mmCIF file of C-alpha atoms and ligand atoms in Angstrom:
data_model
loop_
_atom_site.group_PDB
_atom_site.id
_atom_site.type_symbol
_atom_site.label_atom_id
_atom_site.label_comp_id
_atom_site.label_asym_id
_atom_site.label_seq_id
_atom_site.Cartn_x
_atom_site.Cartn_y
_atom_site.Cartn_z
ATOM 1 C CA MET A 1 1.912 19.649 18.140
ATOM 2 C CA LYS A 2 0.429 16.901 20.272
ATOM 3 C CA ASN A 3 -2.308 14.941 18.578
ATOM 4 C CA ILE A 4 -5.626 14.488 20.359
ATOM 5 C CA TYR A 5 -5.317 10.708 20.078
ATOM 6 C CA SER A 6 -3.041 9.251 22.741
ATOM 7 C CA ASN A 7 -1.279 6.654 20.572
ATOM 8 C CA ILE A 8 -0.302 9.052 17.722
ATOM 9 C CA ARG A 9 3.174 10.577 18.038
ATOM 10 C CA ILE A 10 5.143 12.963 15.854
ATOM 11 C CA PHE A 11 8.535 11.620 14.795
ATOM 12 C CA ASN A 12 11.329 12.767 17.107
ATOM 13 C CA ASN A 13 14.109 11.126 19.145
ATOM 14 C CA LYS A 14 11.725 10.080 21.873
ATOM 15 C CA SER A 15 9.174 8.427 19.572
ATOM 16 C CA LEU A 16 12.002 6.861 17.540
ATOM 17 C CA LEU A 17 13.320 5.163 20.699
ATOM 18 C CA LYS A 18 9.815 4.009 21.564
ATOM 19 C CA THR A 19 9.366 2.603 18.036
ATOM 20 C CA LEU A 20 12.656 0.693 18.252
ATOM 21 C CA LYS A 21 11.737 -0.667 21.676
ATOM 22 C CA PHE A 22 8.263 -1.826 20.605
ATOM 23 C CA LEU A 23 9.472 -3.396 17.350
ATOM 24 C CA GLY A 24 12.283 -5.157 19.277
ATOM 25 C CA GLU A 25 9.671 -6.579 21.668
ATOM 26 C CA ASN A 26 7.684 -7.922 18.685
ATOM 27 C CA HIS A 27 4.844 -5.428 19.001
ATOM 28 C CA VAL A 28 3.141 -3.825 16.018
ATOM 29 C CA VAL A 29 3.733 -0.130 15.226
ATOM 30 C CA ALA A 30 2.014 1.894 12.478
ATOM 31 C CA LEU A 31 4.550 3.749 10.314
ATOM 32 C CA PRO A 32 4.374 6.202 7.414
ATOM 33 C CA THR A 33 5.771 5.339 3.982
ATOM 34 C CA GLU A 34 5.675 7.328 0.734
ATOM 35 C CA THR A 35 2.754 5.202 -0.547
ATOM 36 C CA VAL A 36 0.397 4.496 2.389
ATOM 37 C CA TYR A 37 0.805 3.884 6.133
ATOM 38 C CA GLY A 38 1.859 0.367 7.134
ATOM 39 C CA LEU A 39 1.447 -1.942 10.137
ATOM 40 C CA ALA A 40 5.042 -2.852 10.891
ATOM 41 C CA GLY A 41 6.391 -5.885 12.762
ATOM 42 C CA ASN A 42 9.669 -7.826 13.058
ATOM 43 C CA ALA A 43 9.701 -10.059 9.961
ATOM 44 C CA TYR A 44 11.660 -12.766 11.842
ATOM 45 C CA SER A 45 9.098 -13.051 14.590
ATOM 46 C CA ASP A 46 6.056 -15.358 14.299
ATOM 47 C CA GLN A 47 4.629 -13.568 17.309
ATOM 48 C CA ALA A 48 4.761 -10.143 15.623
ATOM 49 C CA ILE A 49 3.360 -11.536 12.360
ATOM 50 C CA LYS A 50 0.430 -13.203 14.147
ATOM 51 C CA LYS A 51 -0.428 -9.825 15.704
ATOM 52 C CA ILE A 52 -0.453 -8.158 12.271
ATOM 53 C CA TYR A 53 -2.815 -10.770 10.763
ATOM 54 C CA LYS A 54 -5.092 -10.609 13.772
ATOM 55 C CA LEU A 55 -5.321 -6.808 13.777
ATOM 56 C CA LYS A 56 -6.108 -6.700 10.057
ATOM 57 C CA GLY A 57 -8.436 -9.703 10.048
ATOM 58 C CA ARG A 58 -6.389 -10.821 7.062
ATOM 59 C CA PRO A 59 -6.607 -14.372 5.649
ATOM 60 C CA LYS A 60 -3.401 -16.290 6.508
ATOM 61 C CA LYS A 61 -2.882 -17.266 2.878
ATOM 62 C CA ASN A 62 -2.373 -13.633 1.856
ATOM 63 C CA PRO A 63 1.369 -12.902 2.292
ATOM 64 C CA LEU A 64 2.957 -9.663 3.552
ATOM 65 C CA ILE A 65 5.570 -7.409 1.928
ATOM 66 C CA ILE A 66 8.982 -7.438 3.636
ATOM 67 C CA HIS A 67 10.647 -4.010 3.816
ATOM 68 C CA PHE A 68 14.415 -3.402 3.759
ATOM 69 C CA ASP A 69 16.670 -0.362 3.751
ATOM 70 C CA SER A 70 18.717 -1.572 0.761
ATOM 71 C CA PHE A 71 19.191 -4.584 -1.508
ATOM 72 C CA ARG A 72 22.247 -5.546 0.561
ATOM 73 C CA ASP A 73 19.959 -6.361 3.475
ATOM 74 C CA ALA A 74 17.648 -8.414 1.238
ATOM 75 C CA GLU A 75 20.422 -10.463 -0.408
ATOM 76 C CA ASN A 76 20.629 -12.953 2.473
ATOM 77 C CA HIS A 77 16.978 -13.862 2.075
ATOM 78 C CA VAL A 78 16.189 -13.854 -1.644
ATOM 79 C CA HIS A 79 17.682 -14.446 -5.102
ATOM 80 C CA LEU A 80 18.104 -11.142 -6.941
ATOM 81 C CA ASN A 81 18.308 -11.272 -10.750
ATOM 82 C CA LYS A 82 19.184 -8.908 -13.624
ATOM 83 C CA ASN A 83 15.673 -7.525 -13.999
ATOM 84 C CA PHE A 84 15.673 -6.758 -10.289
ATOM 85 C CA PHE A 85 18.843 -4.692 -10.504
ATOM 86 C CA LYS A 86 17.678 -2.785 -13.586
ATOM 87 C CA LEU A 87 14.439 -1.773 -11.852
ATOM 88 C CA TYR A 88 16.086 -1.242 -8.461
ATOM 89 C CA LYS A 89 18.618 1.168 -9.958
ATOM 90 C CA GLU A 90 15.886 3.250 -11.549
ATOM 91 C CA PHE A 91 13.113 3.208 -8.945
ATOM 92 C CA CYS A 92 14.505 2.370 -5.507
ATOM 93 C CA PRO A 93 14.060 3.398 -2.852
ATOM 94 C CA GLY A 94 10.517 3.902 -4.097
ATOM 95 C CA PRO A 95 6.968 2.667 -4.664
ATOM 96 C CA ILE A 96 7.710 -0.735 -6.230
ATOM 97 C CA THR A 97 7.526 -4.241 -4.713
ATOM 98 C CA PHE A 98 9.350 -7.215 -6.210
ATOM 99 C CA ILE A 99 8.237 -10.838 -5.955
ATOM 100 C CA VAL A 100 11.462 -12.852 -5.858
ATOM 101 C CA LYS A 101 12.570 -16.398 -4.974
ATOM 102 C CA ARG A 102 13.239 -17.157 -1.343
ATOM 103 C CA LYS A 103 16.625 -18.508 -0.227
ATOM 104 C CA LYS A 104 16.389 -21.725 1.777
ATOM 105 C CA ASN A 105 18.266 -20.346 4.798
ATOM 106 C CA SER A 106 16.234 -17.134 5.134
ATOM 107 C CA LYS A 107 15.076 -16.394 8.687
ATOM 108 C CA ILE A 108 11.963 -14.550 7.560
ATOM 109 C CA SER A 109 8.872 -15.954 9.239
ATOM 110 C CA ASN A 110 7.004 -18.415 7.031
ATOM 111 C CA LEU A 111 3.785 -17.033 8.458
ATOM 112 C CA ALA A 112 4.642 -13.656 6.899
ATOM 113 C CA THR A 113 5.088 -15.206 3.472
ATOM 114 C CA SER A 114 2.219 -17.734 3.709
ATOM 115 C CA ASN A 115 4.736 -20.573 3.303
ATOM 116 C CA LEU A 116 5.389 -19.571 -0.308
ATOM 117 C CA LYS A 117 8.695 -20.142 -2.092
ATOM 118 C CA THR A 118 8.689 -16.461 -3.025
ATOM 119 C CA ILE A 119 8.938 -13.261 -0.974
ATOM 120 C CA ALA A 120 7.631 -9.770 -1.753
ATOM 121 C CA ILE A 121 10.364 -7.195 -1.020
ATOM 122 C CA ARG A 122 10.201 -3.395 -0.975
ATOM 123 C CA PHE A 123 12.562 -0.498 -0.226
ATOM 124 C CA PRO A 124 10.404 2.393 0.966
ATOM 125 C CA ASN A 125 11.369 5.983 0.231
ATOM 126 C CA ASN A 126 10.445 7.919 3.343
ATOM 127 C CA LEU A 127 13.034 9.473 5.645
ATOM 128 C CA LYS A 128 11.328 8.350 8.846
ATOM 129 C CA ILE A 129 10.998 4.703 7.932
ATOM 130 C CA LYS A 130 14.484 4.672 6.419
ATOM 131 C CA LYS A 131 15.888 5.938 9.708
ATOM 132 C CA ILE A 132 14.038 3.175 11.575
ATOM 133 C CA LEU A 133 15.159 0.458 9.112
ATOM 134 C CA LYS A 134 18.791 1.545 9.507
ATOM 135 C CA LYS A 135 18.589 1.199 13.292
ATOM 136 C CA ILE A 136 17.019 -2.267 13.570
ATOM 137 C CA LYS A 137 18.642 -5.618 12.902
ATOM 138 C CA PHE A 138 15.625 -7.221 11.215
ATOM 139 C CA PRO A 139 13.465 -6.390 8.198
ATOM 140 C CA LEU A 140 9.883 -5.179 8.640
ATOM 141 C CA ALA A 141 6.839 -7.100 7.513
ATOM 142 C CA MET A 142 4.377 -4.368 6.699
ATOM 143 C CA PRO A 143 0.961 -4.532 5.059
ATOM 144 C CA SER A 144 -1.111 -1.387 4.624
ATOM 145 C CA ALA A 145 -2.464 -0.221 8.002
ATOM 146 C CA ASN A 146 -6.135 -0.929 7.372
ATOM 147 C CA LYS A 147 -8.557 -3.720 8.178
ATOM 148 C CA SER A 148 -8.670 -6.383 5.459
ATOM 149 C CA LYS A 149 -10.775 -5.185 2.450
ATOM 150 C CA SER A 150 -10.882 -1.571 3.673
ATOM 151 C CA ILE A 151 -9.181 1.554 2.227
ATOM 152 C CA SER A 152 -5.472 2.108 2.897
ATOM 153 C CA PRO A 153 -4.651 4.970 5.300
ATOM 154 C CA VAL A 154 -2.818 8.043 4.016
ATOM 155 C CA THR A 155 -2.559 9.978 7.317
ATOM 156 C CA ALA A 156 -1.904 8.978 10.947
ATOM 157 C CA ASN A 157 -5.509 9.866 11.787
ATOM 158 C CA ASP A 158 -6.703 7.436 9.072
ATOM 159 C CA VAL A 159 -4.776 4.671 10.871
ATOM 160 C CA TYR A 160 -6.514 5.686 14.089
ATOM 161 C CA ASP A 161 -9.827 5.633 12.202
ATOM 162 C CA GLU A 162 -9.133 1.944 11.360
ATOM 163 C CA PHE A 163 -7.747 0.639 14.657
ATOM 164 C CA HIS A 164 -8.389 3.215 17.402
ATOM 165 C CA ASP A 165 -6.365 2.235 20.495
ATOM 166 C CA LYS A 166 -5.672 -1.334 19.343
ATOM 167 C CA ILE A 167 -2.167 -0.275 18.215
ATOM 168 C CA LYS A 168 0.310 0.874 20.855
ATOM 169 C CA LEU A 169 1.970 3.487 18.659
ATOM 170 C CA ILE A 170 1.202 5.321 15.400
ATOM 171 C CA ILE A 171 4.042 7.488 14.044
ATOM 172 C CA ASP A 172 2.694 10.622 12.387
ATOM 173 C CA GLY A 173 4.494 11.289 9.119
ATOM 174 C CA GLY A 174 1.918 13.683 7.669
ATOM 175 C CA ASN A 175 0.198 12.982 4.344
ATOM 176 C CA CYS A 176 1.676 10.166 2.256
ATOM 177 C CA LYS A 177 3.251 11.661 -0.879
ATOM 178 C CA ILE A 178 1.880 9.061 -3.266
ATOM 179 C CA GLY A 179 -1.352 7.961 -1.604
ATOM 180 C CA ILE A 180 -1.850 4.509 -3.218
ATOM 181 C CA GLU A 181 0.034 1.249 -2.696
ATOM 182 C CA SER A 182 3.235 0.265 -4.503
ATOM 183 C CA THR A 183 3.324 -1.368 -7.932
ATOM 184 C CA VAL A 184 3.840 -5.132 -7.401
ATOM 185 C CA VAL A 185 5.957 -6.924 -10.036
ATOM 186 C CA ASP A 186 6.651 -10.645 -10.137
ATOM 187 C CA ILE A 187 10.150 -11.115 -11.572
ATOM 188 C CA THR A 188 10.606 -14.787 -10.670
ATOM 189 C CA LYS A 189 9.948 -15.948 -14.241
ATOM 190 C CA GLY A 190 9.738 -13.267 -16.903
ATOM 191 C CA ILE A 191 7.939 -10.228 -15.597
ATOM 192 C CA LYS A 192 4.316 -9.693 -14.594
ATOM 193 C CA ILE A 193 2.653 -6.732 -12.948
ATOM 194 C CA LEU A 194 0.383 -8.109 -10.212
ATOM 195 C CA ARG A 195 -0.780 -4.762 -8.827
ATOM 196 C CA PRO A 196 -0.536 -1.529 -10.830
ATOM 197 C CA GLY A 197 0.705 1.650 -9.101
ATOM 198 C CA ILE A 198 2.326 5.036 -9.664
ATOM 199 C CA ILE A 199 5.237 3.350 -11.441
ATOM 200 C CA SER A 200 3.344 2.463 -14.611
ATOM 201 C CA GLU A 201 3.518 -0.353 -17.172
ATOM 202 C CA ASN A 202 5.218 2.043 -19.593
ATOM 203 C CA GLU A 203 7.943 3.103 -17.200
ATOM 204 C CA ILE A 204 8.756 -0.528 -16.369
ATOM 205 C CA SER A 205 8.655 -1.510 -20.061
ATOM 206 C CA LYS A 206 11.074 1.300 -20.919
ATOM 207 C CA ILE A 207 13.662 0.188 -18.360
ATOM 208 C CA LEU A 208 13.442 -3.491 -19.308
ATOM 209 C CA LYS A 209 13.203 -2.683 -23.047
ATOM 210 C CA LYS A 210 10.247 -5.031 -23.364
ATOM 211 C CA LYS A 211 6.452 -4.558 -23.257
ATOM 212 C CA VAL A 212 5.062 -5.356 -19.819
ATOM 213 C CA TYR A 213 1.343 -5.329 -18.970
ATOM 214 C CA PHE A 214 -0.810 -5.529 -15.900
ATOM 215 C CA LYS A 215 -2.831 -8.727 -16.272
ATOM 216 C CA LYS A 216 -6.017 -8.898 -14.297
ATOM 217 C CA ILE A 217 -5.866 -12.463 -13.064
ATOM 218 C CA HIS A 218 -2.903 -14.541 -11.978
ATOM 219 C CA LYS A 219 -4.564 -17.754 -10.924
ATOM 220 C CA LYS A 220 -1.775 -19.332 -8.955
ATOM 221 C CA ILE A 221 -0.849 -16.319 -6.910
ATOM 222 C CA SER A 222 -2.525 -15.697 -3.647
ATOM 223 C CA SER A 223 -3.167 -11.970 -3.687
ATOM 224 C CA PRO A 224 -6.024 -9.738 -2.544
ATOM 225 C CA GLY A 225 -6.325 -8.951 -6.246
ATOM 226 C CA LEU A 226 -8.206 -12.222 -6.289
ATOM 227 C CA LEU A 227 -10.603 -11.122 -3.585
ATOM 228 C CA LYS A 228 -13.363 -9.330 -5.404
ATOM 229 C CA LEU A 229 -14.276 -6.667 -2.860
ATOM 230 C CA HIS A 230 -11.202 -4.777 -1.709
ATOM 231 C CA TYR A 231 -10.062 -1.174 -1.148
ATOM 232 C CA SER A 232 -13.689 -0.626 -0.159
ATOM 233 C CA PRO A 233 -15.188 2.463 1.509
ATOM 234 C CA GLY A 234 -17.976 0.195 2.809
ATOM 235 C CA ILE A 235 -20.768 1.662 0.636
ATOM 236 C CA PRO A 236 -21.806 0.885 -2.969
ATOM 237 C CA VAL A 237 -19.527 2.409 -5.633
ATOM 238 C CA LYS A 238 -20.757 2.842 -9.229
ATOM 239 C CA LEU A 239 -18.290 3.568 -12.019
ATOM 240 C CA ASN A 240 -18.430 5.570 -15.288
ATOM 241 C CA LYS A 241 -21.207 7.906 -14.109
ATOM 242 C CA ASN A 242 -21.860 11.432 -15.403
ATOM 243 C CA ASN A 243 -23.950 12.648 -12.503
ATOM 244 C CA ALA A 244 -25.119 11.880 -8.972
ATOM 245 C CA GLY A 245 -28.274 12.648 -7.001
ATOM 246 C CA LYS A 246 -28.300 14.768 -3.831
ATOM 247 C CA ASN A 247 -27.591 11.906 -1.418
ATOM 248 C CA VAL A 248 -24.881 10.374 -3.545
ATOM 249 C CA ALA A 249 -21.211 11.422 -3.316
ATOM 250 C CA PHE A 250 -19.824 12.250 -6.768
ATOM 251 C CA ILE A 251 -16.111 11.707 -7.461
ATOM 252 C CA THR A 252 -15.035 13.716 -10.508
ATOM 253 C CA LEU A 253 -11.936 14.594 -12.523
ATOM 254 C CA GLY A 254 -11.155 17.776 -14.470
ATOM 255 C CA LYS A 255 -12.832 21.154 -14.825
ATOM 256 C CA LYS A 256 -16.097 19.986 -16.374
ATOM 257 C CA TYR A 257 -18.030 19.356 -13.147
ATOM 258 C CA ASN A 258 -19.243 22.116 -10.819
ATOM 259 C CA GLU A 259 -18.208 22.168 -7.169
ATOM 260 C CA ASN A 260 -20.968 21.116 -4.834
ATOM 261 C CA PHE A 261 -21.387 19.791 -1.287
ATOM 262 C CA ASN A 262 -21.471 16.231 -2.635
ATOM 263 C CA THR A 263 -18.798 16.650 -5.349
ATOM 264 C CA PHE A 264 -15.207 15.574 -4.724
ATOM 265 C CA ASN A 265 -12.712 16.484 -7.451
ATOM 266 C CA LEU A 266 -9.723 14.134 -7.719
ATOM 267 C CA SER A 267 -7.792 16.704 -9.764
ATOM 268 C CA LYS A 268 -9.090 19.868 -11.419
ATOM 269 C CA LYS A 269 -6.117 19.744 -13.786
ATOM 270 C CA SER A 270 -6.918 16.114 -14.648
ATOM 271 C CA ASN A 271 -3.475 15.223 -13.317
ATOM 272 C CA LEU A 272 -3.576 11.470 -12.647
ATOM 273 C CA LYS A 273 -0.772 11.555 -10.080
ATOM 274 C CA GLU A 274 -2.739 14.081 -8.053
ATOM 275 C CA ALA A 275 -5.911 12.028 -8.614
ATOM 276 C CA ALA A 276 -4.245 8.865 -7.251
ATOM 277 C CA LYS A 277 -3.071 10.800 -4.202
ATOM 278 C CA ASN A 278 -6.596 12.062 -3.491
ATOM 279 C CA LEU A 279 -8.510 8.815 -4.081
ATOM 280 C CA TYR A 280 -8.316 7.139 -0.644
ATOM 281 C CA LYS A 281 -8.428 10.505 1.110
ATOM 282 C CA MET A 282 -11.755 11.274 -0.596
ATOM 283 C CA PHE A 283 -13.148 7.762 -0.063
ATOM 284 C CA ARG A 284 -12.547 8.168 3.660
ATOM 285 C CA ILE A 285 -14.060 11.670 3.840
ATOM 286 C CA ILE A 286 -17.146 10.416 1.959
ATOM 287 C CA LYS A 287 -17.467 7.385 4.252
ATOM 288 C CA ASN A 288 -17.174 9.541 7.379
ATOM 289 C CA LYS A 289 -19.735 12.020 6.032
ATOM 290 C CA ARG A 290 -22.099 9.040 5.906
ATOM 291 C CA PHE A 291 -23.055 9.234 2.247
ATOM 292 C CA LYS A 292 -24.863 6.035 1.257
ATOM 293 C CA LYS A 293 -23.439 5.642 -2.233
ATOM 294 C CA ILE A 294 -20.618 6.861 -4.505
ATOM 295 C CA HIS A 295 -20.685 7.630 -8.231
ATOM 296 C CA VAL A 296 -17.349 8.001 -10.025
ATOM 297 C CA VAL A 297 -16.727 9.526 -13.472
ATOM 298 C CA LYS A 298 -14.822 7.600 -16.124
ATOM 299 C CA ILE A 299 -11.063 7.729 -15.498
ATOM 300 C CA PRO A 300 -8.744 7.379 -18.552
ATOM 301 C CA ASN A 301 -7.194 3.925 -18.483
ATOM 302 C CA LYS A 302 -3.600 4.845 -19.285
ATOM 303 C CA GLY A 303 -0.466 5.471 -17.225
ATOM 304 C CA ILE A 304 -1.407 5.991 -13.571
ATOM 305 C CA GLY A 305 -5.081 5.725 -14.607
ATOM 306 C CA VAL A 306 -4.571 1.932 -14.779
ATOM 307 C CA ALA A 307 -3.810 1.875 -11.028
ATOM 308 C CA ILE A 308 -6.717 4.202 -10.184
ATOM 309 C CA ASN A 309 -9.139 2.071 -12.217
ATOM 310 C CA ASP A 310 -7.825 -1.105 -10.581
ATOM 311 C CA ARG A 311 -8.615 0.270 -7.089
ATOM 312 C CA LEU A 312 -11.988 1.636 -8.270
ATOM 313 C CA LYS A 313 -13.006 -1.694 -9.811
ATOM 314 C CA HIS A 314 -12.173 -3.509 -6.591
ATOM 315 C CA ALA A 315 -14.083 -0.918 -4.560
ATOM 316 C CA ALA A 316 -17.053 -1.424 -6.888
ATOM 317 C CA ASN A 317 -16.720 -5.213 -6.543
ATOM 318 C CA LYS A 318 -16.181 -5.562 -10.281
ATOM 319 C CA ARG A 319 -12.909 -7.437 -10.356
HETATM 320 O O1 LIG B 401 2.811 0.418 -0.794
HETATM 321 C C1 LIG B 401 2.749 -0.703 -0.271
HETATM 322 O O2 LIG B 401 3.095 -1.735 -0.886
HETATM 323 C C2 LIG B 401 2.236 -0.798 1.183
HETATM 324 C C3 LIG B 401 3.250 -0.107 2.104
HETATM 325 C C4 LIG B 401 2.837 -0.160 3.551
HETATM 326 O O3 LIG B 401 4.515 -0.646 1.908
HETATM 327 N N1 LIG B 401 2.015 -2.158 1.558
HETATM 328 C C5 LIG B 401 0.990 -2.900 1.058
HETATM 329 O O4 LIG B 401 0.886 -4.170 1.595
HETATM 330 O O5 LIG B 401 0.210 -2.483 0.216
HETATM 331 P P1 LIG B 401 -0.409 -5.097 1.445
HETATM 332 O O6 LIG B 401 -0.171 -6.242 2.342
HETATM 333 O O7 LIG B 401 -1.601 -4.282 1.694
HETATM 334 O O8 LIG B 401 -0.344 -5.599 -0.030
HETATM 335 C C6 LIG B 401 0.694 -6.509 -0.414
HETATM 336 C C7 LIG B 401 0.359 -7.198 -1.705
HETATM 337 C C8 LIG B 401 -0.817 -8.122 -1.522
HETATM 338 O O9 LIG B 401 -1.581 -8.013 -2.730
HETATM 339 C C9 LIG B 401 -0.179 -9.497 -1.404
HETATM 340 O O10 LIG B 401 -1.028 -10.541 -1.796
HETATM 341 C C10 LIG B 401 0.986 -9.343 -2.347
HETATM 342 O O11 LIG B 401 1.456 -8.024 -2.107
HETATM 343 N N2 LIG B 401 2.053 -10.315 -2.069
HETATM 344 C C11 LIG B 401 2.840 -10.406 -0.967
HETATM 345 N N3 LIG B 401 3.701 -11.447 -1.071
HETATM 346 C C12 LIG B 401 3.466 -12.017 -2.279
HETATM 347 C C13 LIG B 401 4.029 -13.118 -2.986
HETATM 348 N N4 LIG B 401 5.026 -13.862 -2.483
HETATM 349 N N5 LIG B 401 3.511 -13.405 -4.212
HETATM 350 C C14 LIG B 401 2.520 -12.659 -4.742
HETATM 351 N N6 LIG B 401 1.943 -11.602 -4.141
HETATM 352 C C15 LIG B 401 2.413 -11.282 -2.927
HETATM 353 MG MG1 LIG B 402 -3.492 -3.569 1.649
#
């Protein structure tokens, strides 16, 4: 089916060829991944990277994640250690990003990595992007396809909602399976979780046979985690609320709360995976319905709840 927006295309041979052509010419293309949609550009090209930063309005000191098809493609650019291989074997391709040390001879644009001595690498698990990565001869720098500070997009229309016709091509991959961004782990020295995600502290701890936590502040690392307001629907968000007035959107979890025109249930079964998948989708619906404020019920802070609470705290400007 043809989408009403002229720059959105379903994935077929024709749009694949167009994607390869645009990426090869150092243009930016929006692509689906299993987590959220990304703004993809040739990671070797300063020109492509500049376009990504400009479109997002992103501060230059906030580095991008570099996406590869497999660790064999990443080996030329970064040092991979034992912890990397343990986690890679279990979770990749999948929703996890590794911060690793850069090799001196890597051709990856220093603009993409904010001149750091480390690089964030990820191996996305989505058939469309995997097909694209296999066909190109460069890795893809790819932040989430939203304006800086805004909510990540989980459908092609969400990307359009952020950028309208400013992107030449948006590949429609349907709804993202996971719906929030990858877990970011720094494995350069020991192991630290910089951004929680669907792959939880416990799962990582189990594989490494050592307790690993998400720590709220890593002073030295330049990360939007340090920007207070982030993942924001653009209206005030209040946390740990048990009710909401008529003009306030109410985000709930579980069977306890009645359905209503202003009530948005993350998961009736209180399933946190489903809740994470619905979070940005609901934020965007609420924003577009022009509610002036959001109340959110308390979300259990364990497992995937840690990632949901992290995004909620940022949205509420509390971190
Ligand atoms: O699921 C995802 O990770 C999505 C999809 C599109 O792959 N991408 C994504 O990218 O969320 P972005 O740019 O929105 O978030 C990347 C995060 C930022 O918090 C950034 O600061 C951090 O990774 N980061 C990138 N390079 C880093 C580095 N060398 N050291 C520490 N943090 C880094
Ligand atoms: Mg982002």
